[in-house]
Rosetta silent file (secondary structure, phi, psi, omega in degrees, C-alpha in Angstrom):
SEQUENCE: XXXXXXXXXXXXXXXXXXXXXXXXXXXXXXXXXXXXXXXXXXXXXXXXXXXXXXXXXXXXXXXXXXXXXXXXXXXXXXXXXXXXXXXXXXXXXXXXXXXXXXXXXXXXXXXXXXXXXXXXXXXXXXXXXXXXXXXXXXXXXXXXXXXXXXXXXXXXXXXXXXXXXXXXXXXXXXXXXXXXXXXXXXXXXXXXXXXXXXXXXXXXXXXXXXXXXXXXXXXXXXXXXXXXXXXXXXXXXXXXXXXXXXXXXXXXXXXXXXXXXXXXXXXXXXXXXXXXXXXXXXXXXXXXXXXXXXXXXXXXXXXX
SCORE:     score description
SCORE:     0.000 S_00000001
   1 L     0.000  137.538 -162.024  -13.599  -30.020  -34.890 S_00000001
   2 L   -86.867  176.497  173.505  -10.994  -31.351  -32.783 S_00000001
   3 H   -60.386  -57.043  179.067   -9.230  -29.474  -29.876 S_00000001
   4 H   -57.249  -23.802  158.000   -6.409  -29.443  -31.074 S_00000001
   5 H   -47.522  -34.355 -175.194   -7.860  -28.092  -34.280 S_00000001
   6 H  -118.790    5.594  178.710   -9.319  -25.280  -32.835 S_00000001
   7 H   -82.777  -14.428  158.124   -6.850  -23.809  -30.356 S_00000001
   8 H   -76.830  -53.194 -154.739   -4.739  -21.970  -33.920 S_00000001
   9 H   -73.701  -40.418 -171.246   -8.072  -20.706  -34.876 S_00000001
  10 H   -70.556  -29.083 -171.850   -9.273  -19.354  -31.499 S_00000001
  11 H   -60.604  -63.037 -178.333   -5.322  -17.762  -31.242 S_00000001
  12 H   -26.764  -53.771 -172.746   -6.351  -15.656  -34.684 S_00000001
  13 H   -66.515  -25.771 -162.777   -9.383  -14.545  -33.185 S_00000001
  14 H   -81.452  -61.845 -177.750   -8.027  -13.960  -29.750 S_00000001
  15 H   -40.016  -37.301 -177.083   -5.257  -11.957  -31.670 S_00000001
  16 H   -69.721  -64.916  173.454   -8.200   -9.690  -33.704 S_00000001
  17 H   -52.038  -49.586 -168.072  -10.221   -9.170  -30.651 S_00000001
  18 H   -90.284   15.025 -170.257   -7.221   -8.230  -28.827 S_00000001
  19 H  -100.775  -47.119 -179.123   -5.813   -5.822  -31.451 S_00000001
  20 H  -104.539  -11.667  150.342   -8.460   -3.827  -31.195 S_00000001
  21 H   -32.735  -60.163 -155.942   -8.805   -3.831  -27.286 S_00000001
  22 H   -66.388  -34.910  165.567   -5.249   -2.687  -27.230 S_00000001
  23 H   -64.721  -37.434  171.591   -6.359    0.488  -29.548 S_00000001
  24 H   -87.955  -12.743  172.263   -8.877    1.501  -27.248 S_00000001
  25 H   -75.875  -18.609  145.230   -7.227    1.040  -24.025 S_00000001
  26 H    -5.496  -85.798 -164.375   -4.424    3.330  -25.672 S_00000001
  27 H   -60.628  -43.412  147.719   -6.475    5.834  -25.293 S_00000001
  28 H   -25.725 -118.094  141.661   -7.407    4.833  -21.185 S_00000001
  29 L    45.318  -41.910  160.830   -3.720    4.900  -20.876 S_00000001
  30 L  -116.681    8.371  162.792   -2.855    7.859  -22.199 S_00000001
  31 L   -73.063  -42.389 -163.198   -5.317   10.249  -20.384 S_00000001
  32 H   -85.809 -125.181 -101.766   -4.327    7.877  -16.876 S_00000001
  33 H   -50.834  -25.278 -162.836   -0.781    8.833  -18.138 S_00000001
  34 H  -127.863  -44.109 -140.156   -0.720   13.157  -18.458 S_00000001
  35 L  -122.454   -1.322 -153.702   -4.013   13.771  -16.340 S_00000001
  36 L     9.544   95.296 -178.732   -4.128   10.414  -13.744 S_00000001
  37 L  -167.387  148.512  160.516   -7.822   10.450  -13.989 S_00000001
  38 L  -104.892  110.912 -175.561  -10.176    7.431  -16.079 S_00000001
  39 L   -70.088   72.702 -168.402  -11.687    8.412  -18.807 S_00000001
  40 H   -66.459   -5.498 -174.438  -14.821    5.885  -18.444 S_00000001
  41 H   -97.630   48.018 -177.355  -16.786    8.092  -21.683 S_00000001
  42 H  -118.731  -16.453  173.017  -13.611    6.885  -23.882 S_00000001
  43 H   -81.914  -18.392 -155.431  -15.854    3.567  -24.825 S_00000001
  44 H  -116.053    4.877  144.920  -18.630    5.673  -25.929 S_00000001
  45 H   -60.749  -52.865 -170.433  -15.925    7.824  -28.177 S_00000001
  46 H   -61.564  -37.903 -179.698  -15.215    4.737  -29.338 S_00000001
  47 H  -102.560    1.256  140.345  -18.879    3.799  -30.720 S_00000001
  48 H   -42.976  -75.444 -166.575  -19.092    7.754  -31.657 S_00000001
  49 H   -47.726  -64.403 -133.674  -16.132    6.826  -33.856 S_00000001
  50 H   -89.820   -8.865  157.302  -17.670    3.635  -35.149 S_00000001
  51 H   -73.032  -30.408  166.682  -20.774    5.540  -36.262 S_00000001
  52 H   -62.585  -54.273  173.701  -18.840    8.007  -37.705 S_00000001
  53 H   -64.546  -19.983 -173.323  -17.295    5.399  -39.741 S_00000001
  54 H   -78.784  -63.726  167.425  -20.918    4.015  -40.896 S_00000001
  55 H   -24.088 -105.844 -167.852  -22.237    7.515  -41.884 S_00000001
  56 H    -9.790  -42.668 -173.391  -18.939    7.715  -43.847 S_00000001
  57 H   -69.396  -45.807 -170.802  -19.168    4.077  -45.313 S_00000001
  58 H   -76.750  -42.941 -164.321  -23.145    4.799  -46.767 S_00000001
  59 H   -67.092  -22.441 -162.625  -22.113    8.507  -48.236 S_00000001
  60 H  -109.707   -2.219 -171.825  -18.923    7.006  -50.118 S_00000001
  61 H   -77.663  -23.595  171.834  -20.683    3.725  -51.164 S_00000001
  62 L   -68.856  -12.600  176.370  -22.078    5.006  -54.328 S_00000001
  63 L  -140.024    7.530 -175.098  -18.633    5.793  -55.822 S_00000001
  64 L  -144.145  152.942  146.370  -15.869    4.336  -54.041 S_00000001
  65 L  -171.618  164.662  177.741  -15.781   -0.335  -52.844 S_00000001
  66 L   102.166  156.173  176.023  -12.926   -2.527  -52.378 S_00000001
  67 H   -50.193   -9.457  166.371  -10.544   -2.002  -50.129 S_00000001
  68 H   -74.829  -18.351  155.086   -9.735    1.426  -51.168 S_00000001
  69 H   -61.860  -27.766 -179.793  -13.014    2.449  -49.201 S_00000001
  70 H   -72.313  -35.729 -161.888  -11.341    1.377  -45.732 S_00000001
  71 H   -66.462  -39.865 -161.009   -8.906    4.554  -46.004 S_00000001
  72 H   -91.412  -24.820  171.502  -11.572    7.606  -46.033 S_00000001
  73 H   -53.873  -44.042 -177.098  -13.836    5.367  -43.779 S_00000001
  74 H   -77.869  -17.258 -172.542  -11.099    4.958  -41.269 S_00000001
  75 H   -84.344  -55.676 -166.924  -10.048    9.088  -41.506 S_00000001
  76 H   -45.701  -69.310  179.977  -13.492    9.591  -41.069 S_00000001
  77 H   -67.312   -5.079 -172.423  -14.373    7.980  -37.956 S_00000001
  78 H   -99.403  -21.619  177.000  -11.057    8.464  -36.445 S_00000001
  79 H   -66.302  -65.734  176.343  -11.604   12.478  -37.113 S_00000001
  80 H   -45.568  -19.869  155.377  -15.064   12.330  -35.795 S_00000001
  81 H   -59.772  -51.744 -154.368  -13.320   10.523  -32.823 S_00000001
  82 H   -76.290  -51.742 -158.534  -10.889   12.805  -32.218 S_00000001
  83 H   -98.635   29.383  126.839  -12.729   16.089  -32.397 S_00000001
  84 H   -94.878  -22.828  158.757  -15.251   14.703  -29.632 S_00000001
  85 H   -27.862  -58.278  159.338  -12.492   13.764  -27.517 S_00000001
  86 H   -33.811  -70.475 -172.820  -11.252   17.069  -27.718 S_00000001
  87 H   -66.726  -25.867  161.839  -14.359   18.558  -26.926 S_00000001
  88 H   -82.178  -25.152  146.695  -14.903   16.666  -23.963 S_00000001
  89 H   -33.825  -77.199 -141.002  -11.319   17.518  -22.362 S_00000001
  90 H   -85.718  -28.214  171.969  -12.108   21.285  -22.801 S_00000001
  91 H   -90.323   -9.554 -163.912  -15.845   21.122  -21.773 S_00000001
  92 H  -156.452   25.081  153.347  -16.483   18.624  -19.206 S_00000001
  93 L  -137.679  -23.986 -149.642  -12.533   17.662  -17.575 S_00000001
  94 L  -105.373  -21.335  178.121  -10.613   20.601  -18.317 S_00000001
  95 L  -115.226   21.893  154.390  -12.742   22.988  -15.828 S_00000001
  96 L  -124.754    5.989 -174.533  -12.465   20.379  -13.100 S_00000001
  97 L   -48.371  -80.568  163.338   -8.800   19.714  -13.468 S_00000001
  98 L   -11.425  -55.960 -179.683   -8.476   21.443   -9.954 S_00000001
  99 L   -27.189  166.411 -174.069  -11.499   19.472   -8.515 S_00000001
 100 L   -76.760  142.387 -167.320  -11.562   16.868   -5.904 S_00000001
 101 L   -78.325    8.342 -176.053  -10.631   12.868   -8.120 S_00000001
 102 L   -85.971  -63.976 -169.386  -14.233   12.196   -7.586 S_00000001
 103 H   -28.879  -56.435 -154.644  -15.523   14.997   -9.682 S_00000001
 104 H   -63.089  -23.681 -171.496  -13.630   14.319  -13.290 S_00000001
 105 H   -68.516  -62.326  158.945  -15.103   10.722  -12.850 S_00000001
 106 H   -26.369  -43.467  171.816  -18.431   11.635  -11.853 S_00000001
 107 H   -48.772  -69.497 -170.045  -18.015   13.763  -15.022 S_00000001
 108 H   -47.625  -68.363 -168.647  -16.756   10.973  -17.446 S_00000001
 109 H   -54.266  -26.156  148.810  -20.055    8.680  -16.504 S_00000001
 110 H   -78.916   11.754  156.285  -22.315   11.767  -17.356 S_00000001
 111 H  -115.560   14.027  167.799  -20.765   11.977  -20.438 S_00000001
 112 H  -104.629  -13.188  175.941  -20.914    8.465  -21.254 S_00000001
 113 H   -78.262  -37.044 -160.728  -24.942    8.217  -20.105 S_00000001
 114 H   -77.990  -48.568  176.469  -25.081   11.814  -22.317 S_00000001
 115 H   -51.449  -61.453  153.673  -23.333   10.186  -25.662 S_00000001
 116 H   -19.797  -56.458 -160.004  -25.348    6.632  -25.374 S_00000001
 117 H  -113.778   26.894  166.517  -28.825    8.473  -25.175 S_00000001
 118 H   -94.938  -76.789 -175.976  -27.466   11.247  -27.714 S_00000001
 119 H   -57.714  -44.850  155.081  -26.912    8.432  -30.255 S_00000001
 120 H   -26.389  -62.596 -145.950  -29.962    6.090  -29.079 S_00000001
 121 H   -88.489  -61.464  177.379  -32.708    8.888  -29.812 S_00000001
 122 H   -43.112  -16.218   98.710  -30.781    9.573  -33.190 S_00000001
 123 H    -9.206  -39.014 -159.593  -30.725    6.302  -34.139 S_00000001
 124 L    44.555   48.476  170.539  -34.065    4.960  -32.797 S_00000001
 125 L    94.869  -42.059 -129.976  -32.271    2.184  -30.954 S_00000001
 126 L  -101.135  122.339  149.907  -32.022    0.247  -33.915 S_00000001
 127 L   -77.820  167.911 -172.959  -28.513   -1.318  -34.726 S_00000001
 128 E  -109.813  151.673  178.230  -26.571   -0.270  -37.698 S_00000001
 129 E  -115.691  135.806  154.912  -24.885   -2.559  -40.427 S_00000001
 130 L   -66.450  151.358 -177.559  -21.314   -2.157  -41.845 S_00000001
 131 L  -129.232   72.287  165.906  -21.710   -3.691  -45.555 S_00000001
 132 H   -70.419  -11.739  178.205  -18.443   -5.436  -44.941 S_00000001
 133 H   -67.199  -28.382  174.157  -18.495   -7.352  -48.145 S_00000001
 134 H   -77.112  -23.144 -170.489  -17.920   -3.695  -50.159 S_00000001
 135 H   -78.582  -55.840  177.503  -14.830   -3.555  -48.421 S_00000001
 136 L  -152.856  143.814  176.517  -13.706   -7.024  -48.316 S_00000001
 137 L   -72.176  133.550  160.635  -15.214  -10.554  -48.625 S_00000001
 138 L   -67.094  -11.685 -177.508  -15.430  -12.002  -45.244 S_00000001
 139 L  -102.019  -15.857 -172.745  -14.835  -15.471  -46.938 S_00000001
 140 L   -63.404  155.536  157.909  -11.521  -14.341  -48.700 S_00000001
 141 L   167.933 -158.014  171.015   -8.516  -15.602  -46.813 S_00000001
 142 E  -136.461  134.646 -175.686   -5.782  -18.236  -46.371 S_00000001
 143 E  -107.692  126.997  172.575   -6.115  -21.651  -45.206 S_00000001
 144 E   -92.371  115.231  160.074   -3.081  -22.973  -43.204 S_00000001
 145 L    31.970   50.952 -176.565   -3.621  -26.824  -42.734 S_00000001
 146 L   101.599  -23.204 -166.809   -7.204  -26.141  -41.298 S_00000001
 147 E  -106.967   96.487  177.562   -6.421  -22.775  -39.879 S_00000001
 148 E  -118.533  128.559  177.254   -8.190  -20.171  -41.738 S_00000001
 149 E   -77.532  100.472 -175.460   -7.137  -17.011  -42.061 S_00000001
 150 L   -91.647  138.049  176.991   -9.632  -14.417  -43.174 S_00000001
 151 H   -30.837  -50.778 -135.825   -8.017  -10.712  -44.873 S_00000001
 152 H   -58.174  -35.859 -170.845  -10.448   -9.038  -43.391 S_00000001
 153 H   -91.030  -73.945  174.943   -9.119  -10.200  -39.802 S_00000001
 154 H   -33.436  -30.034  117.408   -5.618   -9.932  -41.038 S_00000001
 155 H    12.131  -83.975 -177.562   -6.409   -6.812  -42.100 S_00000001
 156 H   -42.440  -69.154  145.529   -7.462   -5.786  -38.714 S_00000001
 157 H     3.084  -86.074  164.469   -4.118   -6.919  -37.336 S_00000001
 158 H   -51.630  -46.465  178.151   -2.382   -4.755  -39.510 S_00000001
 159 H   -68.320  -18.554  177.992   -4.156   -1.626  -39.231 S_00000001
 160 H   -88.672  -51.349  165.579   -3.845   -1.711  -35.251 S_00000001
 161 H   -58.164  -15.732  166.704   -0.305   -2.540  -35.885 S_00000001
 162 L   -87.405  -21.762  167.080    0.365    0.379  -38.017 S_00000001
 163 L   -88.100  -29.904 -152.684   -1.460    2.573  -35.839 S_00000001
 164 H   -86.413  -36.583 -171.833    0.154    1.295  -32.676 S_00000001
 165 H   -92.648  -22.791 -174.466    4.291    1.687  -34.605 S_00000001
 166 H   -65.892  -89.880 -154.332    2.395    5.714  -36.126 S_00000001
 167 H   -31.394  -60.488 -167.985    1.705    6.495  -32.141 S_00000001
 168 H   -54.791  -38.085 -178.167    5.140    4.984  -30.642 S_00000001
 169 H   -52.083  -51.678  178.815    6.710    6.858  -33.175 S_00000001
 170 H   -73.869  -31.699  162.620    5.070   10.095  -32.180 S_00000001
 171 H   -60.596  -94.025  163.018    5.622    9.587  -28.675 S_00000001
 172 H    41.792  -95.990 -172.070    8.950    8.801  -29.151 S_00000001
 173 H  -108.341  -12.990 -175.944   10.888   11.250  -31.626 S_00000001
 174 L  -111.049  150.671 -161.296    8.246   14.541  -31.763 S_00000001
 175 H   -53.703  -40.118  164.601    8.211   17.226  -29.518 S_00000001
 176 H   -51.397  -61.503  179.927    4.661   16.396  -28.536 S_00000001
 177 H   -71.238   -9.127  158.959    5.395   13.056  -27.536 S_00000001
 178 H   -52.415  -48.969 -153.192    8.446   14.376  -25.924 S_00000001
 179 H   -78.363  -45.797  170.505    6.456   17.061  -24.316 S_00000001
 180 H   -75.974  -14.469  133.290    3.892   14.100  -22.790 S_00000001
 181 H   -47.923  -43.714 -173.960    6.462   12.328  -21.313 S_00000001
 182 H   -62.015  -45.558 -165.222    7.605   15.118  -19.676 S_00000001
 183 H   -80.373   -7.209 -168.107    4.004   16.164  -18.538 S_00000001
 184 H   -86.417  -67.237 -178.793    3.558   12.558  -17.350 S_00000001
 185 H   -27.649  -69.267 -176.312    6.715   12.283  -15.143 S_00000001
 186 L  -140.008   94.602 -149.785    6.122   15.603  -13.746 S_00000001
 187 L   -87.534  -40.637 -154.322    2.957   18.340  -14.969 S_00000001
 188 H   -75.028  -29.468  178.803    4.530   21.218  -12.584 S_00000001
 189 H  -100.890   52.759  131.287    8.316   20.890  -14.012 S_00000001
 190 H   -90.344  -17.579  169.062    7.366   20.472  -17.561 S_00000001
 191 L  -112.289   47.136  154.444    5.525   23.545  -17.165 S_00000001
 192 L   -90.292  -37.798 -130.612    8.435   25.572  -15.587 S_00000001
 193 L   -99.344   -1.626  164.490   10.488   24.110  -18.268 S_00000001
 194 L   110.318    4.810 -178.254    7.972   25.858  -21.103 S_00000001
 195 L   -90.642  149.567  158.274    5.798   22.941  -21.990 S_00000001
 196 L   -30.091   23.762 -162.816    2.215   23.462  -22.779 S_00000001
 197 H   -46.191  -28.715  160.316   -0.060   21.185  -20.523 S_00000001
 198 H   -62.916  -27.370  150.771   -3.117   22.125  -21.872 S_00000001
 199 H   -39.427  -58.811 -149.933   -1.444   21.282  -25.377 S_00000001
 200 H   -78.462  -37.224  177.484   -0.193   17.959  -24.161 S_00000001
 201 H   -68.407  -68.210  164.175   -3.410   17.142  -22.508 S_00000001
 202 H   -25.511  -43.905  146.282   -5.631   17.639  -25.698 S_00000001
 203 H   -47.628  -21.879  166.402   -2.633   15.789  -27.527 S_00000001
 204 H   -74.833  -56.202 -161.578   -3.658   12.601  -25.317 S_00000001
 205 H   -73.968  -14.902 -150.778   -7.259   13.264  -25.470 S_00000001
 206 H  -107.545  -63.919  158.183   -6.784   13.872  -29.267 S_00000001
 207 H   -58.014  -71.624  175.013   -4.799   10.638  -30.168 S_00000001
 208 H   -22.477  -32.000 -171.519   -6.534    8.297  -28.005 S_00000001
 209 H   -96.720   -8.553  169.184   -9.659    9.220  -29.132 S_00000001
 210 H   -62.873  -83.421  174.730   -8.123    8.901  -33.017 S_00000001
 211 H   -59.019    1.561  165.190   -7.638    5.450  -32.310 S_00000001
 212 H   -75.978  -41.745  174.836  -10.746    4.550  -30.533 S_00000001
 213 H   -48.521  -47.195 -178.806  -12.379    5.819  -33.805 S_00000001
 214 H   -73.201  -35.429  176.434  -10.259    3.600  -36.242 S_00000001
 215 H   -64.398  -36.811 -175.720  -11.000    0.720  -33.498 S_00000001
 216 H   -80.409  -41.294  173.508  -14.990    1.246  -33.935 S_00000001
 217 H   -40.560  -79.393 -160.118  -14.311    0.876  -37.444 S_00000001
 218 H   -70.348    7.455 -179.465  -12.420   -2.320  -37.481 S_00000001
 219 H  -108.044  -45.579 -147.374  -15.030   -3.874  -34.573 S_00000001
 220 H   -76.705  -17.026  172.971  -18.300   -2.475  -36.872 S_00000001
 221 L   -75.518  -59.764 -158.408  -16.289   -4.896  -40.278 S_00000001
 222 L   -63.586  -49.140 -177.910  -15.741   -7.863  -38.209 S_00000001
 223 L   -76.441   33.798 -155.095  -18.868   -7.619  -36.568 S_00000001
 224 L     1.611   16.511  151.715  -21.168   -6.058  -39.173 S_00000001
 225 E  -126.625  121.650 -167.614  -23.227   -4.489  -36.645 S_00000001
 226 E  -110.621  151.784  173.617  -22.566   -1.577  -34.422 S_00000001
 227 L  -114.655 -164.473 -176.057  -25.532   -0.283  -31.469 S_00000001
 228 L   -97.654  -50.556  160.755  -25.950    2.801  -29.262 S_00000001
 229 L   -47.321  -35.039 -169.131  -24.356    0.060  -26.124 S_00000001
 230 H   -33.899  -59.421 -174.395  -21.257   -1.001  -27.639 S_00000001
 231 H   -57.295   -7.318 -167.925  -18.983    1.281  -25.944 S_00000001
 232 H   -79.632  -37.932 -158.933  -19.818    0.345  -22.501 S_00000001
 233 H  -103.122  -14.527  170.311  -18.972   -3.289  -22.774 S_00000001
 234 L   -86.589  -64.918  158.041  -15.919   -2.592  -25.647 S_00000001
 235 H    32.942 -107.165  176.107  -14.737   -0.148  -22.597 S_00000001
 236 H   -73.540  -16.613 -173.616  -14.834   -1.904  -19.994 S_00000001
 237 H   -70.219  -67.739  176.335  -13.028   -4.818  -22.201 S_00000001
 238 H   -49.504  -63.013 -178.985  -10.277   -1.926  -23.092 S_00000001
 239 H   -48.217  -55.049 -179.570   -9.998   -0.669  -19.251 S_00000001
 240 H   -37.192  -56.198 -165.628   -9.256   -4.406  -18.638 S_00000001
 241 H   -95.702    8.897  154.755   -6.808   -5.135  -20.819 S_00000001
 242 H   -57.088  -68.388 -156.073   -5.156   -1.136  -19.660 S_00000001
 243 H   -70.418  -10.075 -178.542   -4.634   -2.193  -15.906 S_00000001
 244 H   -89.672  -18.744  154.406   -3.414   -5.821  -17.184 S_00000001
 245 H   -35.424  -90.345  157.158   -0.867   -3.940  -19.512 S_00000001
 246 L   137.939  139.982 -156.909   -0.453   -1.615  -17.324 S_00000001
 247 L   -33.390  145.956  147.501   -2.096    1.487  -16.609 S_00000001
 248 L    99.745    7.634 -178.120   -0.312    4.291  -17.968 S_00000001
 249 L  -122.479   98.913 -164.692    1.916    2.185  -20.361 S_00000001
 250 H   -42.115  -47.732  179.844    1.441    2.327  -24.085 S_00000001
 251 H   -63.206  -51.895 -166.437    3.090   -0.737  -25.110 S_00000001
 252 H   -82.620   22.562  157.524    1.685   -2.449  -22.123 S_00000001
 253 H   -62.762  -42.966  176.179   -2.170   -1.544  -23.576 S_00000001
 254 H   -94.682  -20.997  154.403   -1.531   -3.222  -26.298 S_00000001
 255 H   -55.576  -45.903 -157.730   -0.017   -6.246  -24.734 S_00000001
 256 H   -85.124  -19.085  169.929   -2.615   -6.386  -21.973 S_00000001
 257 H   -76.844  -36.022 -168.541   -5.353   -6.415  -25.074 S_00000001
 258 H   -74.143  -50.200 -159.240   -3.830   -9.004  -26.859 S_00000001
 259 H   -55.293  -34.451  178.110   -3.514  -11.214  -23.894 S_00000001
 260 H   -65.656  -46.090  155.760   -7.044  -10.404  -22.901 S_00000001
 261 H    -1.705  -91.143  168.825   -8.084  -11.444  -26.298 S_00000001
 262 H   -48.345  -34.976 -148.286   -6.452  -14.612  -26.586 S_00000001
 263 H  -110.153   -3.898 -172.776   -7.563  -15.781  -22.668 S_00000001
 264 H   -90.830  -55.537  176.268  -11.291  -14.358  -24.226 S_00000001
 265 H   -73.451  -33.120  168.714  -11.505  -16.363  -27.388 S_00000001
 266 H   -61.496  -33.916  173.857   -9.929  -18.807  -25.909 S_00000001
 267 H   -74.305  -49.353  171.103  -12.683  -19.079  -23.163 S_00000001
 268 H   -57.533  -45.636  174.019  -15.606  -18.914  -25.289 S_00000001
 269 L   -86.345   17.781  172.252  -14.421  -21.727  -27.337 S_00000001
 270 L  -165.754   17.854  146.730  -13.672  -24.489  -24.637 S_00000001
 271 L  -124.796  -92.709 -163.380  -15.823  -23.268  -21.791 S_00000001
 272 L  -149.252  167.476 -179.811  -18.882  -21.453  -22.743 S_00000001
 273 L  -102.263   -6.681  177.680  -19.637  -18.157  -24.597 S_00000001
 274 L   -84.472   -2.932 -158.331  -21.590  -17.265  -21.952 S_00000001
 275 L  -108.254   19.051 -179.400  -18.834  -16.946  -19.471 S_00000001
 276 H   -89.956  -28.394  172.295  -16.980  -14.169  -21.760 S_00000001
 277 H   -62.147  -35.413 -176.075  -17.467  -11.047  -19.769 S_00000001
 278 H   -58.058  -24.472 -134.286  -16.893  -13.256  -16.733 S_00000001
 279 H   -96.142  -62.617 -171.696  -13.558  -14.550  -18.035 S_00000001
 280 H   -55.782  -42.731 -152.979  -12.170  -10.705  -18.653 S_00000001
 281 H   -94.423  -15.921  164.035  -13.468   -9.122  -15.257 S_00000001
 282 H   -51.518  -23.839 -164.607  -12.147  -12.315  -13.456 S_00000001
 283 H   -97.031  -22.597 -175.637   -8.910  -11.424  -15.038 S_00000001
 284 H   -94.667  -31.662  133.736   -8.875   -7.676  -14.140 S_00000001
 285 H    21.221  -99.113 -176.580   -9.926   -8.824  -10.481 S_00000001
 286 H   -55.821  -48.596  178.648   -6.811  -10.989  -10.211 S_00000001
 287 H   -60.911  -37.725 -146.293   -4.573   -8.560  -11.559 S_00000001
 288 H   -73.569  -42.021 -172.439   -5.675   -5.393   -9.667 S_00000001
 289 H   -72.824  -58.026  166.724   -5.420   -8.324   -6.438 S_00000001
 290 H   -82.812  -27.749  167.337   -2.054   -9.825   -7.472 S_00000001
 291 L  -143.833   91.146 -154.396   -0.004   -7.637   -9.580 S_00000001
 292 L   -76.579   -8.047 -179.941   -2.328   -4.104   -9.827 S_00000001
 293 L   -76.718  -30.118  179.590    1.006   -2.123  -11.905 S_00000001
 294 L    86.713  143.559 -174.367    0.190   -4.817  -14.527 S_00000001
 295 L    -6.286  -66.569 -170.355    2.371   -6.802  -16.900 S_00000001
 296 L  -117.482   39.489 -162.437    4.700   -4.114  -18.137 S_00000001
 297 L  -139.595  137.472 -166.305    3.450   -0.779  -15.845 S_00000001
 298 L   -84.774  172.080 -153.876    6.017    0.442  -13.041 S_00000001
 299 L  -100.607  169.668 -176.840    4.951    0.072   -9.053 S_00000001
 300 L   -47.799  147.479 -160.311    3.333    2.794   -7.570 S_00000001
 301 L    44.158   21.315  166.027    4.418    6.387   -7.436 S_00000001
 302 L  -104.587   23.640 -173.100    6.690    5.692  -10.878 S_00000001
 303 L     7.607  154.716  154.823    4.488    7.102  -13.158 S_00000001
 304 L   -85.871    0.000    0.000    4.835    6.256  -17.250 S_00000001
């Protein structure tokens, strides 16, 4: 396959892979945004979620395939996201809010060693398969002039784009995302001014961890195997393409994913595949050393 030949197909992939980066670094993004703290256990929410979705996928397989199977799969794991998200704000951040910036952190990484080896011993180790073929053939697609386009990765596309125009909406026009602007800007005068912060934060902790769920989905179809590890290294991929975004900026989460994406896929397919972790932490590196607000994220002391 020629170069030129394979630089549309590596954009497609680099677009899929970076679609769903951009959903979980959301969620980075909008916990750095109401609580300025990094939620490093938000990768292992993420492979919570995508586990969630696999339970879901074997109990519904006897009566429901075809793409009408992605909808209760994707509610599933994004619920099952969501209400451990939740629970880790109110049990293990929420009685350190006060604390010293070491503590919530210290925190996050014992609740990303405690989810991992939670999941492990239930599991026995052993990866799990998505049976993406009930959902959709992996071979369907469209070929443009060599350039093939599979649903299932269009698919993917879409559903991060539809979650990504849901969220801006609710930040945006409803009083919650009103009210998490507010709390972002300023936590003590949104709560002169009557807002909720414990509401707003658990609204952060609650979508973000919705779309890390729907994200574990859409990783465990393309790849058709999810582990007990995933989140660590889908993560650190999402904190990457947060700070290249920039931290604390919704749009630029999902920018800073795609781009990581594309510069990912791109890398694997005209250097080496072994160089793909190198390629991303080279890139969050440079940024944090040359531009650390990140593509679209305001200089220091601006908050989003």
């Amino acid at each position: 396959m020629s170069f030129l030949t394979q630089v549309p197909q590596q954009v497609i992939n680099g677009i899929t892979l970076g679609s769903v980066y951009g959903l979980i670094a959301i969620g980075y993004s909008m916990v750095y945004g109401t609580l300025g703290m990094l939620n490093f256990a938000h990768g292992d929410v993420f492979m919570v979620g995508a586990f969630g979705g696999w339970v879901a996928m074997g109990l519904l397989l006897p009566h429901l395939s075809g793409p009408v199977l992605l909808f209760p799969v994707l509610v599933a794991a994004a619920l099952v996201a969501a209400t451990l998200g939740v629970a880790v704000e109110r049990f293990a951040y929420r009685p350190l809010r006060r604390a010293s910036r070491l503590a919530p952190l210290i925190a996050a990484l014992g609740v990303s060693m405690l989810l991992q080896n939670t999941v492990m011993l239930a599991t026995g180790g052993r990866a799990k398969t998505y049976l993406t073929s009930a959902i959709i053939s992996p071979d369907a697609g469209i070929d443009l002039g060599g350039t093939f386009v599979s649903f299932l990765r269009l698919g993917v596309v879409v559903v991060a784009a539809l979650f990504m125009l849901a969220l801006d909406y609710t930040v945006r026009h409803t009083y919650t995302g009103k009210a998490m602007r507010a709390v972002a800007e300023d936590p003590e005068a949104a709560a002169w001014a009557g807002v909720s912060v414990n509401r707003v934060v658990v609204a952060a902790f609650l979508l973000g961890s919705l779309l890390a769920g729907a994200g574990g989905v859409m990783v465990g179809l393309l790849y058709t195997q999810i582990d007990f590890y995933m989140g660590f290294s889908a993560g650190m991929k999402a904190f990457t393409a947060c700070v290249l975004g920039g931290i604390g900026n919704l749009h630029g989460a999902m920018a800073g994913g795609v781009v990581l994406g594309l510069l990912e896929s791109l890398g694997v397919a005209f250097v080496s595949p072994v160089y793909r972790d190198v390629i991303a932490f080279s890139l969050l590196i440079l940024t944090l050393l040359l531009r650390p607000e990140g593509i679209l994220g305001r200089a220091r002391g601006q908050r989003a």
